[in-house]
Amino acid sequence: MTRTARFVATLTSAALLLTAAACADGSTPAATGSGGAIDEKSPVTITVGNKPKPDKPADVAAFERNIKKFTEAHPNITVKATETEWDAQTFQAQVAGGSLPTVMSISFTEPLNMIPNKQLPDITDELKLVDLTKDLNPETLKMVQDDKGRIYGVPFEAFSVGLAYNRALFKQAGLDPDKPPANWDEVRQYAKQITEKTGKAGYAQLTKDNTGGWMLTTMTYSMGGTVQSPDGKKSTFNDAPTKKALQLLKDLRWTDNTMGTNFLYNQEEARQDFAAGKIGMIMQAPDAYDMCVKNFGMKPADYGHGALPQDGGPHGTLTGGSIKMINPKASKNEIVAALKWIKSQEFDKYTTEALAVQNAKDTIADKGFVGRPGITPLSQETYDRYNKWREPYNNVPVEQFKGYVESTKTLKLLPEPVKKGQEVYALLDPVVQQVLTKKDADIDKLLTDAASKIDARLAR
């Protein structure tokens, strides 16, 4: 199906969801073959994932408070919580083992692989009862639809990648902290100046736990390239843009010596060093601010976030995000209960001013952040209104994200690989690692070998 046809299917499906048809007795006839009627008043128990870990007591308290509020509003629904969360290394094993909770968050890279394998339930009809999709961004909704427009999950969080930079190191290096680099040539120049003036790594790169391939994909996009064909049947990265990205990394590492001494970073490790002032610049989504400041003690004044640097013109940046998936073994009543949970936790605040304001106050009370920029999973109009309601409570230095915010309106948002994205990333990790750890690494051979392995996976 073409993107245009799929877009029409998305809009048609969304329009259908606006008409709820609940029966007078509280039940709704299920679709043919769905296994019976839905009874919204029947007692039901669901398990929800992503409970914060005990080392974050404020987050745990907020999570438990949300469960209490939800069950008071829905007395027939019992909610049990688990710390289960998505991890690229273990997720498919959890799926195969049947150990997933009723509802949890997963990456955008998962559903387009899971839908054809029947690892996600069709929730289109259940969504009619909850009226959940009317404000959703049609582009994010595509991530959870099949070619017939049927829906298999709920996108609730979206991001795009920009360039995080340490404003304090910029100042020490004699750089303007309000003018981050706009292109990769400037990144190289800035990195040299930061290392020369401060002795710190001017630039760092994620390289392990699938993040090396993820960020190499992002660099490739910024240089006008692609990683995978639109139909997901073949790799496309063994060409000039990806080679140029890897050559830049090689130059930063071996010619300029501006990448410090650690070349095996996952995301959390990199954020910790960035927060500690050991890294001048690194590709990140804006949510890096939360972890850097809250978990690792970075001063808010030191955090800056600019647009993803481009090469040879405004090509675009990688966009991704999270969806709420529902266990394919869930009953119809459990699916409806799970959707009500998702709606209450992720969406009601966007459409009701009192809830938006209360959410902002609760976030501050729980030592969280209000106002940190991002990409909306909703219509822009809905998102702008929501941010206006919460603006008086902003506790994030939004002006330090100016370059990033402007880029969300000018750069194309390019999706992650449509087929086996995490496997693609995993097989590209060693390519990036070898370029940074072996001075004589042969970029052409590394990419040819990786393409061969990835094409074999994509053909399965």
Tab-separated table of C-alpha atoms in Angstrom:
chain	number	residue	atom	x	y	z
A	1	MET	CA	0.000	0.000	0.000
A	2	THR	CA	1.289	3.468	-0.813
A	3	ARG	CA	1.895	6.060	1.906
A	4	THR	CA	-1.017	8.099	0.492
A	5	ALA	CA	-3.388	5.165	0.591
A	6	ARG	CA	-2.226	4.313	4.070
A	7	PHE	CA	-2.766	7.882	5.215
A	8	VAL	CA	-6.347	7.744	3.910
A	9	ALA	CA	-6.841	4.482	5.734
A	10	THR	CA	-5.562	6.110	8.906
A	11	LEU	CA	-7.985	9.008	8.650
A	12	THR	CA	-10.892	6.703	7.825
A	13	SER	CA	-10.076	4.489	10.782
A	14	ALA	CA	-9.744	7.487	13.113
A	15	ALA	CA	-13.096	8.841	11.965
A	16	LEU	CA	-14.792	5.534	12.720
A	17	LEU	CA	-13.420	5.604	16.247
A	18	LEU	CA	-15.374	8.746	17.058
A	19	THR	CA	-18.676	6.846	17.155
A	20	ALA	CA	-19.003	4.876	20.384
A	21	ALA	CA	-21.879	2.443	20.459
A	22	ALA	CA	-22.319	1.244	24.004
A	23	CYS	CA	-25.509	-0.694	24.772
A	24	ALA	CA	-27.884	0.290	27.514
A	25	ASP	CA	-26.790	-2.650	29.690
A	26	GLY	CA	-23.138	-1.543	29.581
A	27	SER	CA	-22.062	-4.164	27.075
A	28	THR	CA	-21.180	-3.786	23.425
A	29	PRO	CA	-21.506	-6.418	20.706
A	30	ALA	CA	-18.005	-7.483	19.716
A	31	ALA	CA	-16.890	-7.817	16.124
A	32	THR	CA	-17.552	-11.090	14.343
A	33	GLY	CA	-15.151	-13.743	15.542
A	34	SER	CA	-14.019	-11.735	18.575
A	35	GLY	CA	-15.248	-14.276	21.072
A	36	GLY	CA	-18.284	-12.691	22.707
A	37	ALA	CA	-19.555	-9.400	24.058
A	38	ILE	CA	-17.634	-6.789	26.016
A	39	ASP	CA	-18.993	-6.072	29.498
A	40	GLU	CA	-17.564	-2.834	30.826
A	41	LYS	CA	-19.068	-3.439	34.289
A	42	SER	CA	-17.624	-6.907	34.790
A	43	PRO	CA	-14.796	-7.240	37.346
A	44	VAL	CA	-11.457	-7.428	35.573
A	45	THR	CA	-7.790	-7.445	36.586
A	46	ILE	CA	-4.959	-6.032	34.482
A	47	THR	CA	-1.213	-5.917	35.016
A	48	VAL	CA	0.558	-2.729	33.992
A	49	GLY	CA	4.278	-2.552	33.277
A	50	ASN	CA	6.818	0.242	33.631
A	51	LYS	CA	6.464	0.694	37.379
A	52	PRO	CA	9.454	2.772	38.522
A	53	LYS	CA	12.149	0.896	40.415
A	54	PRO	CA	12.531	1.281	44.208
A	55	ASP	CA	15.584	3.519	43.834
A	56	LYS	CA	13.201	6.232	42.578
A	57	PRO	CA	10.801	6.549	45.537
A	58	ALA	CA	9.129	9.752	44.309
A	59	ASP	CA	8.342	8.126	40.972
A	60	VAL	CA	7.030	5.001	42.708
A	61	ALA	CA	4.776	7.132	44.908
A	62	ALA	CA	3.400	8.976	41.876
A	63	PHE	CA	2.772	5.700	40.044
A	64	GLU	CA	0.919	4.202	42.996
A	65	ARG	CA	-1.087	7.389	43.426
A	66	ASN	CA	-2.157	7.163	39.800
A	67	ILE	CA	-3.293	3.564	40.274
A	68	LYS	CA	-5.346	4.578	43.308
A	69	LYS	CA	-7.048	7.422	41.422
A	70	PHE	CA	-7.765	5.175	38.454
A	71	THR	CA	-9.286	2.325	40.446
A	72	GLU	CA	-11.423	4.758	42.435
A	73	ALA	CA	-12.842	6.026	39.124
A	74	HIS	CA	-13.164	2.451	37.754
A	75	PRO	CA	-14.104	0.275	40.770
A	76	ASN	CA	-14.550	-2.870	38.655
A	77	ILE	CA	-10.925	-2.745	37.460
A	78	THR	CA	-8.099	-4.099	39.630
A	79	VAL	CA	-4.623	-2.894	38.640
A	80	LYS	CA	-1.467	-4.790	39.504
A	81	ALA	CA	1.907	-3.259	38.722
A	82	THR	CA	5.186	-4.737	37.547
A	83	GLU	CA	8.586	-3.234	36.775
A	84	THR	CA	8.670	-4.976	33.380
A	85	GLU	CA	9.956	-2.563	30.746
A	86	TRP	CA	11.031	-2.741	27.132
A	87	ASP	CA	14.646	-3.644	26.479
A	88	ALA	CA	15.876	-4.296	22.966
A	89	GLN	CA	18.083	-7.161	24.158
A	90	THR	CA	15.391	-9.146	26.000
A	91	PHE	CA	12.023	-8.113	24.617
A	92	GLN	CA	11.505	-10.808	21.989
A	93	ALA	CA	12.438	-13.480	24.525
A	94	GLN	CA	9.759	-12.072	26.831
A	95	VAL	CA	7.243	-12.155	23.982
A	96	ALA	CA	8.109	-15.761	23.171
A	97	GLY	CA	7.958	-16.716	26.837
A	98	GLY	CA	4.527	-15.176	27.369
A	99	SER	CA	5.740	-13.225	30.399
A	100	LEU	CA	4.507	-9.760	29.423
A	101	PRO	CA	2.030	-7.723	31.495
A	102	THR	CA	-1.387	-6.793	30.113
A	103	VAL	CA	-0.083	-3.393	29.008
A	104	MET	CA	3.390	-1.878	28.738
A	105	SER	CA	5.441	0.592	26.710
A	106	ILE	CA	7.568	-0.547	23.749
A	107	SER	CA	9.599	1.148	21.036
A	108	PHE	CA	8.216	2.305	17.674
A	109	THR	CA	10.568	-0.212	16.061
A	110	GLU	CA	8.596	-3.197	17.354
A	111	PRO	CA	4.951	-3.105	16.145
A	112	LEU	CA	5.535	-3.309	12.380
A	113	ASN	CA	7.409	-6.564	12.997
A	114	MET	CA	4.954	-7.873	15.584
A	115	ILE	CA	1.719	-7.177	13.698
A	116	PRO	CA	2.380	-9.638	10.829
A	117	ASN	CA	3.482	-12.244	13.402
A	118	LYS	CA	0.214	-11.848	15.330
A	119	GLN	CA	2.078	-10.806	18.466
A	120	LEU	CA	-0.247	-7.856	19.060
A	121	PRO	CA	-4.042	-7.940	19.312
A	122	ASP	CA	-6.305	-6.009	16.949
A	123	ILE	CA	-7.791	-3.354	19.251
A	124	THR	CA	-9.665	-1.313	16.643
A	125	ASP	CA	-13.142	-2.253	17.856
A	126	GLU	CA	-12.283	-1.873	21.535
A	127	LEU	CA	-10.981	1.627	20.846
A	128	LYS	CA	-14.514	2.620	19.787
A	129	LEU	CA	-15.556	2.364	23.417
A	130	VAL	CA	-12.735	4.518	24.727
A	131	ASP	CA	-12.695	7.236	22.026
A	132	LEU	CA	-8.944	7.420	22.271
A	133	THR	CA	-7.686	8.348	18.824
A	134	LYS	CA	-9.491	11.492	17.716
A	135	ASP	CA	-6.553	13.771	18.601
A	136	LEU	CA	-3.724	11.444	17.583
A	137	ASN	CA	-1.161	12.489	15.025
A	138	PRO	CA	-2.042	10.440	11.895
A	139	GLU	CA	1.646	9.912	11.160
A	140	THR	CA	2.339	8.267	14.528
A	141	LEU	CA	-0.824	6.185	14.214
A	142	LYS	CA	0.676	4.546	11.108
A	143	MET	CA	3.235	2.886	13.360
A	144	VAL	CA	0.521	0.624	14.787
A	145	GLN	CA	-1.645	-0.048	11.733
A	146	ASP	CA	-1.690	-2.778	9.144
A	147	ASP	CA	-2.395	-2.212	5.452
A	148	LYS	CA	-6.140	-2.366	6.123
A	149	GLY	CA	-5.998	0.409	8.702
A	150	ARG	CA	-6.634	-1.901	11.665
A	151	ILE	CA	-4.969	-0.688	14.887
A	152	TYR	CA	-2.725	-2.787	17.159
A	153	GLY	CA	-1.368	-0.362	19.737
A	154	VAL	CA	-1.476	3.212	21.006
A	155	PRO	CA	1.344	5.678	20.193
A	156	PHE	CA	1.698	7.996	23.173
A	157	GLU	CA	5.206	9.428	23.118
A	158	ALA	CA	7.291	10.663	20.201
A	159	PHE	CA	10.767	12.161	19.858
A	160	SER	CA	13.253	13.343	17.298
A	161	VAL	CA	17.024	13.388	17.659
A	162	GLY	CA	18.968	16.615	18.060
A	163	LEU	CA	22.375	17.582	19.454
A	164	ALA	CA	22.755	17.846	23.221
A	165	TYR	CA	25.643	20.065	24.277
A	166	ASN	CA	27.216	21.257	27.488
A	167	ARG	CA	26.819	25.024	27.687
A	168	ALA	CA	29.465	25.304	30.427
A	169	LEU	CA	32.069	23.574	28.249
A	170	PHE	CA	31.070	25.795	25.334
A	171	LYS	CA	31.788	28.870	27.443
A	172	GLN	CA	35.109	27.478	28.697
A	173	ALA	CA	36.104	26.792	25.094
A	174	GLY	CA	35.185	30.310	23.959
A	175	LEU	CA	32.108	29.137	22.011
A	176	ASP	CA	28.715	30.848	22.060
A	177	PRO	CA	26.362	28.576	24.069
A	178	ASP	CA	23.378	30.023	22.208
A	179	LYS	CA	24.796	28.998	18.828
A	180	PRO	CA	25.289	25.236	18.609
A	181	PRO	CA	26.770	23.809	15.384
A	182	ALA	CA	24.381	23.664	12.445
A	183	ASN	CA	26.343	21.222	10.267
A	184	TRP	CA	28.845	18.407	10.733
A	185	ASP	CA	31.831	20.490	9.659
A	186	GLU	CA	31.046	22.837	12.525
A	187	VAL	CA	30.677	19.886	14.905
A	188	ARG	CA	34.229	18.866	14.048
A	189	GLN	CA	35.515	22.430	14.529
A	190	TYR	CA	33.678	22.858	17.832
A	191	ALA	CA	34.899	19.472	19.082
A	192	LYS	CA	38.524	20.469	18.396
A	193	GLN	CA	38.101	23.734	20.272
A	194	ILE	CA	36.426	22.067	23.259
A	195	THR	CA	39.150	19.427	23.569
A	196	GLU	CA	41.971	21.949	23.117
A	197	LYS	CA	40.581	24.423	25.666
A	198	THR	CA	39.113	22.063	28.286
A	199	GLY	CA	40.765	18.667	27.839
A	200	LYS	CA	37.335	17.032	27.649
A	201	ALA	CA	35.830	14.960	24.847
A	202	GLY	CA	34.507	17.441	22.316
A	203	TYR	CA	32.116	14.881	20.880
A	204	ALA	CA	30.974	11.366	21.865
A	205	GLN	CA	28.988	8.661	20.105
A	206	LEU	CA	26.645	5.929	21.319
A	207	THR	CA	28.007	2.558	20.205
A	208	LYS	CA	26.503	-0.420	22.049
A	209	ASP	CA	23.238	-2.130	23.030
A	210	ASN	CA	21.817	-1.293	19.569
A	211	THR	CA	22.473	2.433	20.058
A	212	GLY	CA	25.484	2.432	17.724
A	213	GLY	CA	23.336	1.410	14.769
A	214	TRP	CA	20.571	3.736	15.923
A	215	MET	CA	22.807	6.797	15.924
A	216	LEU	CA	24.603	5.768	12.729
A	217	THR	CA	21.145	5.669	11.131
A	218	THR	CA	20.490	9.171	12.465
A	219	MET	CA	23.766	10.485	11.026
A	220	THR	CA	22.989	8.809	7.702
A	221	TYR	CA	19.620	10.577	7.571
A	222	SER	CA	21.280	13.914	8.308
A	223	MET	CA	23.594	13.367	5.350
A	224	GLY	CA	20.806	12.591	2.898
A	225	GLY	CA	20.988	8.801	3.041
A	226	THR	CA	18.776	5.899	4.035
A	227	VAL	CA	19.377	2.636	5.854
A	228	GLN	CA	16.601	0.452	4.482
A	229	SER	CA	14.357	0.364	1.426
A	230	PRO	CA	10.782	1.645	1.986
A	231	ASP	CA	9.384	-1.891	1.842
A	232	GLY	CA	11.954	-3.140	4.353
A	233	LYS	CA	13.277	-5.848	2.026
A	234	LYS	CA	16.844	-4.613	1.529
A	235	SER	CA	19.519	-2.537	3.245
A	236	THR	CA	20.512	0.724	1.564
A	237	PHE	CA	23.305	2.043	3.794
A	238	ASN	CA	26.303	0.760	1.849
A	239	ASP	CA	26.668	4.038	-0.042
A	240	ALA	CA	28.090	7.558	0.214
A	241	PRO	CA	26.103	9.081	3.146
A	242	THR	CA	26.802	6.285	5.646
A	243	LYS	CA	30.414	6.065	4.514
A	244	LYS	CA	30.746	9.805	5.027
A	245	ALA	CA	29.255	9.522	8.520
A	246	LEU	CA	31.714	6.784	9.481
A	247	GLN	CA	34.636	8.693	7.987
A	248	LEU	CA	33.697	11.702	10.088
A	249	LEU	CA	33.705	9.544	13.219
A	250	LYS	CA	37.049	8.094	12.184
A	251	ASP	CA	38.482	11.590	11.707
A	252	LEU	CA	37.155	12.796	15.049
A	253	ARG	CA	38.644	9.779	16.776
A	254	TRP	CA	41.985	9.186	15.058
A	255	THR	CA	42.933	12.456	13.333
A	256	ASP	CA	41.568	15.025	15.779
A	257	ASN	CA	41.582	12.936	18.978
A	258	THR	CA	38.492	14.784	20.212
A	259	MET	CA	36.353	11.843	21.406
A	260	GLY	CA	37.979	11.170	24.758
A	261	THR	CA	38.853	7.640	25.835
A	262	ASN	CA	35.506	5.832	26.083
A	263	PHE	CA	34.204	4.405	22.820
A	264	LEU	CA	31.727	1.868	24.223
A	265	TYR	CA	28.731	3.862	25.391
A	266	ASN	CA	25.127	2.909	25.839
A	267	GLN	CA	22.634	5.691	26.382
A	268	GLU	CA	22.631	5.801	30.177
A	269	GLU	CA	26.426	5.656	30.418
A	270	ALA	CA	26.794	8.470	27.900
A	271	ARG	CA	24.265	10.629	29.696
A	272	GLN	CA	26.084	10.125	32.964
A	273	ASP	CA	29.389	11.309	31.507
A	274	PHE	CA	27.664	14.147	29.673
A	275	ALA	CA	26.047	15.312	32.906
A	276	ALA	CA	29.426	15.117	34.657
A	277	GLY	CA	30.940	17.548	32.153
A	278	LYS	CA	33.122	14.971	30.402
A	279	ILE	CA	31.449	15.343	26.974
A	280	GLY	CA	30.865	18.518	24.985
A	281	MET	CA	28.370	17.266	22.371
A	282	ILE	CA	26.389	14.097	21.708
A	283	MET	CA	23.328	13.162	19.650
A	284	GLN	CA	20.294	12.754	21.898
A	285	ALA	CA	16.549	13.264	22.089
A	286	PRO	CA	15.453	16.071	24.466
A	287	ASP	CA	14.374	13.627	27.186
A	288	ALA	CA	18.088	13.326	27.938
A	289	TYR	CA	17.570	16.476	30.008
A	290	ASP	CA	15.430	14.590	32.529
A	291	MET	CA	17.991	11.890	33.270
A	292	CYS	CA	20.992	14.211	33.165
A	293	VAL	CA	19.505	16.661	35.646
A	294	LYS	CA	17.369	14.429	37.861
A	295	ASN	CA	19.475	11.281	38.004
A	296	PHE	CA	22.996	12.559	37.430
A	297	GLY	CA	22.931	16.028	38.974
A	298	MET	CA	23.676	18.183	35.934
A	299	LYS	CA	22.994	21.884	36.447
A	300	PRO	CA	19.999	22.956	34.332
A	301	ALA	CA	21.943	26.035	33.210
A	302	ASP	CA	24.602	23.769	31.647
A	303	TYR	CA	22.229	21.831	29.401
A	304	GLY	CA	21.706	22.896	25.788
A	305	HIS	CA	19.890	21.193	22.923
A	306	GLY	CA	20.170	22.140	19.283
A	307	ALA	CA	18.975	20.813	15.952
A	308	LEU	CA	20.543	17.692	14.507
A	309	PRO	CA	23.504	18.932	12.402
A	310	GLN	CA	22.993	18.500	8.658
A	311	ASP	CA	25.321	17.920	5.724
A	312	GLY	CA	24.672	19.424	2.308
A	313	GLY	CA	21.228	20.762	3.047
A	314	PRO	CA	18.274	20.209	5.364
A	315	HIS	CA	17.712	16.461	4.987
A	316	GLY	CA	15.960	15.557	8.226
A	317	THR	CA	16.299	13.755	11.524
A	318	LEU	CA	15.299	10.399	12.942
A	319	THR	CA	12.002	10.251	14.791
A	320	GLY	CA	10.813	7.475	17.029
A	321	GLY	CA	8.905	6.987	20.202
A	322	SER	CA	6.888	4.601	22.294
A	323	ILE	CA	3.584	2.839	22.005
A	324	LYS	CA	1.460	1.115	24.578
A	325	MET	CA	1.118	-2.530	23.594
A	326	ILE	CA	-1.452	-4.939	24.950
A	327	ASN	CA	-0.731	-8.595	25.573
A	328	PRO	CA	-2.108	-10.690	22.682
A	329	LYS	CA	-3.540	-13.146	25.219
A	330	ALA	CA	-5.688	-10.439	26.854
A	331	SER	CA	-9.452	-10.937	26.864
A	332	LYS	CA	-11.792	-8.369	25.331
A	333	ASN	CA	-12.655	-7.018	28.786
A	334	GLU	CA	-8.949	-6.807	29.693
A	335	ILE	CA	-8.224	-4.920	26.457
A	336	VAL	CA	-10.926	-2.356	27.217
A	337	ALA	CA	-9.684	-1.967	30.804
A	338	ALA	CA	-6.118	-1.539	29.536
A	339	LEU	CA	-7.233	1.118	27.041
A	340	LYS	CA	-9.041	3.004	29.791
A	341	TRP	CA	-5.813	2.907	31.817
A	342	ILE	CA	-3.791	4.210	28.863
A	343	LYS	CA	-6.276	6.987	28.203
A	344	SER	CA	-6.316	8.114	31.824
A	345	GLN	CA	-2.533	8.071	32.222
A	346	GLU	CA	-1.376	9.410	28.868
A	347	PHE	CA	-4.120	11.357	27.095
A	348	ASP	CA	-6.819	12.883	29.312
A	349	LYS	CA	-4.389	15.563	30.478
A	350	TYR	CA	-4.036	16.875	26.900
A	351	THR	CA	-7.708	17.650	26.457
A	352	THR	CA	-8.817	18.913	29.880
A	353	GLU	CA	-7.278	22.110	31.263
A	354	ALA	CA	-7.847	21.193	34.907
A	355	LEU	CA	-6.072	17.866	34.419
A	356	ALA	CA	-3.227	19.521	32.488
A	357	VAL	CA	-2.657	21.996	35.308
A	358	GLN	CA	-2.974	19.359	38.026
A	359	ASN	CA	-0.546	17.121	36.147
A	360	ALA	CA	1.955	19.987	36.012
A	361	LYS	CA	1.600	20.586	39.758
A	362	ASP	CA	1.941	16.864	40.527
A	363	THR	CA	5.004	16.625	38.294
A	364	ILE	CA	6.691	19.463	40.160
A	365	ALA	CA	5.739	17.964	43.525
A	366	ASP	CA	7.349	14.701	42.418
A	367	LYS	CA	10.517	16.618	41.420
A	368	GLY	CA	9.806	16.148	37.731
A	369	PHE	CA	9.988	18.555	34.812
A	370	VAL	CA	7.371	20.687	33.084
A	371	GLY	CA	7.986	22.353	29.741
A	372	ARG	CA	10.742	20.181	28.292
A	373	PRO	CA	10.217	20.282	24.507
A	374	GLY	CA	9.432	17.224	22.428
A	375	ILE	CA	7.417	15.929	19.471
A	376	THR	CA	3.678	15.632	19.875
A	377	PRO	CA	1.899	12.287	19.372
A	378	LEU	CA	-1.260	14.391	19.027
A	379	SER	CA	-2.500	17.033	16.664
A	380	GLN	CA	-0.322	20.153	16.859
A	381	GLU	CA	-3.329	22.247	17.842
A	382	THR	CA	-4.093	20.006	20.819
A	383	TYR	CA	-0.445	19.955	21.885
A	384	ASP	CA	-0.030	23.728	21.629
A	385	ARG	CA	-3.136	24.288	23.748
A	386	TYR	CA	-1.876	21.815	26.350
A	387	ASN	CA	1.499	23.561	26.566
A	388	LYS	CA	-0.226	26.936	26.950
A	389	TRP	CA	-2.195	25.647	29.921
A	390	ARG	CA	1.000	24.423	31.589
A	391	GLU	CA	3.272	27.322	30.676
A	392	PRO	CA	2.999	29.081	34.088
A	393	TYR	CA	4.461	25.950	35.704
A	394	ASN	CA	7.433	25.441	33.388
A	395	ASN	CA	10.564	24.593	35.361
A	396	VAL	CA	12.784	23.722	32.386
A	397	PRO	CA	14.928	26.397	30.678
A	398	VAL	CA	12.986	26.156	27.407
A	399	GLU	CA	15.085	28.892	25.772
A	400	GLN	CA	18.111	26.551	25.948
A	401	PHE	CA	16.259	24.201	23.556
A	402	LYS	CA	15.610	26.940	21.002
A	403	GLY	CA	17.580	25.357	18.172
A	404	TYR	CA	15.879	22.026	18.674
A	405	VAL	CA	12.389	23.523	18.857
A	406	GLU	CA	12.937	25.434	15.626
A	407	SER	CA	14.153	22.260	13.930
A	408	THR	CA	10.909	20.420	14.712
A	409	LYS	CA	9.183	22.844	12.356
A	410	THR	CA	11.789	22.784	9.563
A	411	LEU	CA	13.450	19.351	9.455
A	412	LYS	CA	11.731	16.314	7.998
A	413	LEU	CA	10.939	13.684	10.613
A	414	LEU	CA	12.232	10.411	9.176
A	415	PRO	CA	11.043	7.089	10.638
A	416	GLU	CA	13.233	4.305	11.917
A	417	PRO	CA	13.773	1.213	9.733
A	418	VAL	CA	10.390	-0.374	9.046
A	419	LYS	CA	11.521	-3.999	9.299
A	420	LYS	CA	13.542	-5.606	12.087
A	421	GLY	CA	14.830	-2.222	13.188
A	422	GLN	CA	16.451	-3.439	16.396
A	423	GLU	CA	18.209	-6.271	14.561
A	424	VAL	CA	19.504	-3.769	12.004
A	425	TYR	CA	20.810	-1.546	14.785
A	426	ALA	CA	22.441	-4.495	16.568
A	427	LEU	CA	24.309	-5.564	13.431
A	428	LEU	CA	25.528	-2.012	12.832
A	429	ASP	CA	26.848	-1.592	16.393
A	430	PRO	CA	30.125	-3.440	15.654
A	431	VAL	CA	30.702	-1.307	12.557
A	432	VAL	CA	30.745	1.868	14.632
A	433	GLN	CA	32.747	0.226	17.409
A	434	GLN	CA	35.481	-0.963	15.047
A	435	VAL	CA	35.794	2.441	13.370
A	436	LEU	CA	36.404	3.979	16.794
A	437	THR	CA	38.681	1.276	18.211
A	438	LYS	CA	40.725	0.136	15.193
A	439	LYS	CA	42.750	2.780	13.422
A	440	ASP	CA	43.005	0.711	10.246
A	441	ALA	CA	39.291	-0.190	10.113
A	442	ASP	CA	38.148	-0.630	6.505
A	443	ILE	CA	34.835	1.236	6.264
A	444	ASP	CA	33.915	-0.210	2.861
A	445	LYS	CA	34.458	-3.791	4.005
A	446	LEU	CA	32.656	-3.243	7.303
A	447	LEU	CA	29.581	-1.909	5.513
A	448	THR	CA	29.631	-4.613	2.844
A	449	ASP	CA	29.800	-7.343	5.485
A	450	ALA	CA	27.062	-5.705	7.572
A	451	ALA	CA	24.808	-5.297	4.522
A	452	SER	CA	25.193	-8.965	3.693
A	453	LYS	CA	24.198	-10.036	7.202
A	454	ILE	CA	21.296	-7.601	7.408
A	455	ASP	CA	19.922	-8.478	3.972
A	456	ALA	CA	19.873	-12.123	5.025
A	457	ARG	CA	17.802	-11.201	8.100
A	458	LEU	CA	15.437	-9.015	6.080
A	459	ALA	CA	14.819	-11.833	3.601
A	460	ARG	CA	13.484	-14.164	6.316
